[in-house]
Short mmCIF file of C-alpha atoms in Angstrom, two decimals:
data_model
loop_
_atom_site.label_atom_id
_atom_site.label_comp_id
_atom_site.label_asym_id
_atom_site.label_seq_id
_atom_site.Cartn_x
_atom_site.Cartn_y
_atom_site.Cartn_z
CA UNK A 1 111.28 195.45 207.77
CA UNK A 2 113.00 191.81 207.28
CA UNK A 3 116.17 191.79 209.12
CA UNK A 4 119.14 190.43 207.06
CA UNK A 5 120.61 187.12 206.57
CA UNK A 6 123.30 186.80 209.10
CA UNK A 7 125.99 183.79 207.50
CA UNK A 8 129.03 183.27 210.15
CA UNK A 9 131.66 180.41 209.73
CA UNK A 10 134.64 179.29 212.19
CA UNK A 11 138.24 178.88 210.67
CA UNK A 12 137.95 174.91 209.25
CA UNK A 13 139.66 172.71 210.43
CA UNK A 14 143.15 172.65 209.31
CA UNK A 15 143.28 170.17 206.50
CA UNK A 16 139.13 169.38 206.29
CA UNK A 17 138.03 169.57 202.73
CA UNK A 18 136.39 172.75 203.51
CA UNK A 19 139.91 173.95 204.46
CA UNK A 20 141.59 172.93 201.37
CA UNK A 21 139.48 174.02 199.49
CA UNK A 22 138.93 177.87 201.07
CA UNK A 23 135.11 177.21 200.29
CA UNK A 24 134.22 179.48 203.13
CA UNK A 25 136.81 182.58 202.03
CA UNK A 26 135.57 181.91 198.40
CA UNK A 27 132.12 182.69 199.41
CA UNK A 28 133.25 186.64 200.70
CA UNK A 29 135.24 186.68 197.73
CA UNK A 30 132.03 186.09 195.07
CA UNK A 31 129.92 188.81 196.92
CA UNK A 32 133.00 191.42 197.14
CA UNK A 33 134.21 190.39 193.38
CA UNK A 34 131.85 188.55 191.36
CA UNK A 35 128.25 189.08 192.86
CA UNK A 36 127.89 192.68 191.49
CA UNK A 37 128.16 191.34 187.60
CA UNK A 38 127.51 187.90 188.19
CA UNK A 39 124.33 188.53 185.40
CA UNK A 40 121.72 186.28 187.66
CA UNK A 41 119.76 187.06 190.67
CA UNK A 42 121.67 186.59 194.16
CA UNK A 43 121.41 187.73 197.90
CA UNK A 44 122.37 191.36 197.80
CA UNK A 45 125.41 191.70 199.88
CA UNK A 46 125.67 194.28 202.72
CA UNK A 47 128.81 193.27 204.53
CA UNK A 48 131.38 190.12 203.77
CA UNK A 49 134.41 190.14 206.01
CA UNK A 50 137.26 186.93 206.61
CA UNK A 51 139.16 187.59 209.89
CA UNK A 52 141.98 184.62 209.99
CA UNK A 53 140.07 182.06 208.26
CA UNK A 54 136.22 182.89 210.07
CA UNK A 55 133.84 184.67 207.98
CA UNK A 56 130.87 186.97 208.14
CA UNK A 57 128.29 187.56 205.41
CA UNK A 58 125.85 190.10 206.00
CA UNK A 59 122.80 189.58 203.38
CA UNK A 60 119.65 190.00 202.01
CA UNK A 61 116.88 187.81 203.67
CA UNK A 62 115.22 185.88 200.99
CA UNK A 63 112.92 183.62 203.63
CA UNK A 64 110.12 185.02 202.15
CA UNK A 65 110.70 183.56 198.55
CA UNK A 66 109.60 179.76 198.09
CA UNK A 67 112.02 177.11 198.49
CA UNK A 68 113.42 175.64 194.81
CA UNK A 69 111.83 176.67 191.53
CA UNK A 70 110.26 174.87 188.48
CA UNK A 71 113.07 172.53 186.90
CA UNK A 72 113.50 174.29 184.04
CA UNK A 73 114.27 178.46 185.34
CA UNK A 74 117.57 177.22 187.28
CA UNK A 75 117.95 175.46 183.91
CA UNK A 76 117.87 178.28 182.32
CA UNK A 77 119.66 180.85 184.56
CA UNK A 78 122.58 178.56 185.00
CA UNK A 79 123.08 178.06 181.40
CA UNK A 80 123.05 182.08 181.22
CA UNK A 81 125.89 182.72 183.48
CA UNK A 82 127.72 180.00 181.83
CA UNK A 83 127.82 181.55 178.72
CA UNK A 84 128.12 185.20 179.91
CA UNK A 85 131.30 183.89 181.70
CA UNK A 86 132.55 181.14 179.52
CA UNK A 87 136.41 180.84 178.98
CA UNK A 88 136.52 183.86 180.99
CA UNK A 89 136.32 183.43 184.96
CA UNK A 90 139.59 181.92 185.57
CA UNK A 91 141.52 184.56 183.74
CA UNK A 92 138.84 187.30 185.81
CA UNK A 93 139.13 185.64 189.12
CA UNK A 94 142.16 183.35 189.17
CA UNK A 95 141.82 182.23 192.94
CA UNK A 96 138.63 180.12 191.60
CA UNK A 97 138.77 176.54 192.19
CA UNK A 98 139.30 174.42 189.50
CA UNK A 99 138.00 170.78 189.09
CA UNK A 100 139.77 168.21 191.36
CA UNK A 101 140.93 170.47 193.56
CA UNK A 102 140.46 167.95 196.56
CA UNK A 103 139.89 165.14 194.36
CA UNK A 104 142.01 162.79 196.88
CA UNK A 105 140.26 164.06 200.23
CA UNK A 106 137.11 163.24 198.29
CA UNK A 107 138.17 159.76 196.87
CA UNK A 108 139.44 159.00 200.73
CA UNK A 109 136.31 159.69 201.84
CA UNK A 110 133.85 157.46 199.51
CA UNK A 111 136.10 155.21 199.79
CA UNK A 112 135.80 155.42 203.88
CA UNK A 113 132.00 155.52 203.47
CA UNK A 114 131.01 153.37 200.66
CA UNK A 115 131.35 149.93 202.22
CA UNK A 116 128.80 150.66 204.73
CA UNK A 117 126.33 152.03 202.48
CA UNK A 118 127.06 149.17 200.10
CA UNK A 119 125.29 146.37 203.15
CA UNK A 120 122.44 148.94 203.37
CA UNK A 121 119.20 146.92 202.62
CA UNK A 122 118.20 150.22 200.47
CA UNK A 123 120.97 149.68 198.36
CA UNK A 124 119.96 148.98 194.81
CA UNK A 125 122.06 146.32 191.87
CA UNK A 126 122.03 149.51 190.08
CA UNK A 127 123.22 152.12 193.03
CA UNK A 128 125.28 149.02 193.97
CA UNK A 129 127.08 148.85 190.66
CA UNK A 130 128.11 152.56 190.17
CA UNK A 131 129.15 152.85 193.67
CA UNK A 132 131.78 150.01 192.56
CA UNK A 133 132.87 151.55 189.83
CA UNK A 134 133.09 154.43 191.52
CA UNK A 135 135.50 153.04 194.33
CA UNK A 136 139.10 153.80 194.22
CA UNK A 137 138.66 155.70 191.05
CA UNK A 138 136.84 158.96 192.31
CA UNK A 139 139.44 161.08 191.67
CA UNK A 140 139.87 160.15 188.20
CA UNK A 141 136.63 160.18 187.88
CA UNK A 142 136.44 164.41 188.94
CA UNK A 143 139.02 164.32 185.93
CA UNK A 144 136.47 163.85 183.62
CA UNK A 145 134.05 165.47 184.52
CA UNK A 146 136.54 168.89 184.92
CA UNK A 147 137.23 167.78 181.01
CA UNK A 148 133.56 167.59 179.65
CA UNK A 149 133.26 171.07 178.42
CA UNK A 150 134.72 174.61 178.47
CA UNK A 151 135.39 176.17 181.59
CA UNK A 152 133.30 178.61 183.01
CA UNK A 153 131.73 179.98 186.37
CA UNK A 154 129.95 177.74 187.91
CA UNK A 155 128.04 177.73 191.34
CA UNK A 156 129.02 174.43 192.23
CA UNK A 157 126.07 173.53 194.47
CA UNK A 158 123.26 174.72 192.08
CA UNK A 159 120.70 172.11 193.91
CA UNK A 160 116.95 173.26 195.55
CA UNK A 161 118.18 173.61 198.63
CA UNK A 162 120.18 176.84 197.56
CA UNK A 163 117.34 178.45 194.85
CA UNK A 164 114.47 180.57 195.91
CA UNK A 165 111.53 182.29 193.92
CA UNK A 166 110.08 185.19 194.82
CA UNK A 167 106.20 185.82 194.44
CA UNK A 168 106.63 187.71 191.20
CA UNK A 169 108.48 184.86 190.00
CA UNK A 170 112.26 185.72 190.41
CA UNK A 171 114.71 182.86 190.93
CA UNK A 172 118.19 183.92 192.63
CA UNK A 173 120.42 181.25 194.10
CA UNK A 174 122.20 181.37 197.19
CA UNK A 175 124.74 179.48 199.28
CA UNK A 176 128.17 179.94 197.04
CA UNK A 177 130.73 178.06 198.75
CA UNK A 178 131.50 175.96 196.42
CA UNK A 179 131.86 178.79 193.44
CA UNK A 180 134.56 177.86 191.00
CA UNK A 181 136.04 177.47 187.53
CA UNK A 182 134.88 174.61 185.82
CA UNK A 183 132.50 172.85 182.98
CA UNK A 184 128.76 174.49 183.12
CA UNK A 185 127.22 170.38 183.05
CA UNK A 186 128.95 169.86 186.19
CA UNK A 187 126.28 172.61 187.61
CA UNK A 188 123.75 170.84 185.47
CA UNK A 189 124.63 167.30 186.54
CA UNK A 190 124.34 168.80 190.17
CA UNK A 191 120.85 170.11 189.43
CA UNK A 192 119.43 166.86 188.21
CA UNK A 193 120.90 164.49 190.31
CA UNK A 194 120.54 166.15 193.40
CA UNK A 195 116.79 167.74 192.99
CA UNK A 196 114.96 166.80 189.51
CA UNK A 197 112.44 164.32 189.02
CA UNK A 198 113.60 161.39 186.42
CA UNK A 199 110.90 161.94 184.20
CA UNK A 200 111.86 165.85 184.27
CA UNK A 201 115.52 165.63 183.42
CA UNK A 202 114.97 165.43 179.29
CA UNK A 203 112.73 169.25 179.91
CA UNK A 204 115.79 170.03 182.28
CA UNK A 205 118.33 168.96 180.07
CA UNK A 206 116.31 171.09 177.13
CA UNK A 207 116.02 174.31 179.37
CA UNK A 208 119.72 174.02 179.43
CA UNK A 209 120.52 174.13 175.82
CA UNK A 210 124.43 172.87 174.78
CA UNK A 211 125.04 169.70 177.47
CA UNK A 212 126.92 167.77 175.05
CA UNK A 213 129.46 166.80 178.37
CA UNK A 214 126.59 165.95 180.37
CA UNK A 215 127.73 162.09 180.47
CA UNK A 216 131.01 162.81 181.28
CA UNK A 217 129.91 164.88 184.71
CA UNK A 218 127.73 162.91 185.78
CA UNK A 219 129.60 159.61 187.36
CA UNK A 220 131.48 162.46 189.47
CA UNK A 221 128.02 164.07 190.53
CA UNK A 222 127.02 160.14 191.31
CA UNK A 223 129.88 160.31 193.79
CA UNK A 224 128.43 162.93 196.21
CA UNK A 225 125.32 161.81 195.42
CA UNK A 226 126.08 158.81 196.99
CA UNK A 227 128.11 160.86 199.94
CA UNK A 228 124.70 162.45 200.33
CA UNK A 229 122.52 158.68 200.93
CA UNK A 230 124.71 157.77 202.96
CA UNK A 231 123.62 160.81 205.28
CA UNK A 232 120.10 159.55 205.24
CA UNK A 233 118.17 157.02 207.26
CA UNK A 234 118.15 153.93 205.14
CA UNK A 235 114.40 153.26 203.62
CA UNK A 236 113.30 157.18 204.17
CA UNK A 237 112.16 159.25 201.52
CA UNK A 238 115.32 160.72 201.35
CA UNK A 239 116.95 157.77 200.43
CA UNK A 240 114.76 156.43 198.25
CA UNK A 241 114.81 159.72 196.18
CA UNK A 242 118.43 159.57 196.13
CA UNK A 243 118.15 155.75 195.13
CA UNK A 244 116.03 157.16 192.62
CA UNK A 245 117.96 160.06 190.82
CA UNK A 246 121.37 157.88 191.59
CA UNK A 247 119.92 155.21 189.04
CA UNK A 248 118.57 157.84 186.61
CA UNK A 249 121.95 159.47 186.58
CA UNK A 250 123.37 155.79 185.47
CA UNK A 251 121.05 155.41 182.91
CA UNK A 252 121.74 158.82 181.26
CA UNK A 253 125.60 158.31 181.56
CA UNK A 254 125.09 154.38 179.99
CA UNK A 255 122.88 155.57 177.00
#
């Protein structure tokens, strides 16, 4: 018998993002609340507690399902649970986040971070050129994108890293911290700039359906994409990859 997942987090830091933005609390709150009609495939919940500000989740162990899925399934399932949920979630669950909600902390902090990554040898013209426009104007920049369609639930970090697939095929998605109450292309910008292939994001984009907004999400996307080089060695595969998708995000938002 697999023993379950066993997800504990400390109180944050008074005034960290994660603390404005209750991203640990809001976790508990989608497996107590929203999990059991959610309409897609997550962890199944056996205990979610918040005792001043710490949590414990208590779930099922997916470590036996593959990492990530084909490009087009989370496609799919995302755009699903956007429409079950469209202009709906907020009214449901009103303690969702909305878009912006720590637009400033995250403008502060590309704005700390981006003039070290800009002297980075790995640093592209073209990464170079949205990180500029990008500087000083994040916030306004998570304006649009929180404009670009109709809200709905979204997961909020629908990349790889938090999607499984199970032998038979199943894809659930885990990790919802960052759950909230916002466009659906924000969770499809996410997906593509974070884990897709280039030369798979018109199939992606297709799988999706309706992504009319898409251009509009995707220089806020660009911003913690950029966040997220940063993070990496400069010349490794992660950062090239994130060079990569960073440019292909540019393109799609310039066309």
């Amino acid at each position: 018998m697999v023993e379950p997942f066993v997800k504990r987090r400390a109180r944050p830091l008074p005034g960290s993002i994660p603390d404005v933005l209750q991203i640990f609390l809001a976790e508990v709150r989608l497996y107590r609340e929203i999990a059991p009609v959610v309409g897609v495939r997550v962890p199944g919940c056996l205990n979610a507690e918040e005792v001043d500000g710490a949590t414990y989740l208590l779930l099922e162990n997916l470590s036996a399902w593959r990492p990530g899925a084909e490009p087009t399934a989370p496609a799919r399932i995302l755009a699903t649970m956007h429409e079950r949920w469209q202009g709906a979630a907020s009214d449901r669950w009103p303690w969702l986040r909305t878009p912006g909600a720590a637009g400033e902390l995250v403008g502060d902090l590309f704005d700390k971070t981006w003039p070290t990554l800009a002297s980075r040898s790995d640093c592209t013209p073209t990464v170079r050129a949205v990180g500029e426009r990008l500087y000083g104007h994040v916030p306004s920049y998570e304006r649009l994108a929180g404009a670009s369609g109709p809200s709905t639930l979204v997961h909020g970090d629908a990349s790889m890293l938090n999607i499984r697939t199970s032998p038979a095929g199943e894809v659930a998605l885990l990790d919802w911290e960052d759950v909230g109450a916002a466009p659906g292309v924000t969770d499809l910008a996410w997906l593509l700039i974070s884990s897709i292939e280039p030369a798979q994001w018109g199939e992606t984009v297709t799988a999706y359906g309706k992504a009319a907004g898409l251009r509009d999400a995707l220089p806020a996307v660009a911003s913690q994409a950029i966040l997220s080089l940063a993070d990496t060695p400069a010349g490794s595969e992660d950062a090239v990859n994130w060079v990569r998708r960073i440019e292909a995000a540019h393109r799609w938002a310039s066309a």
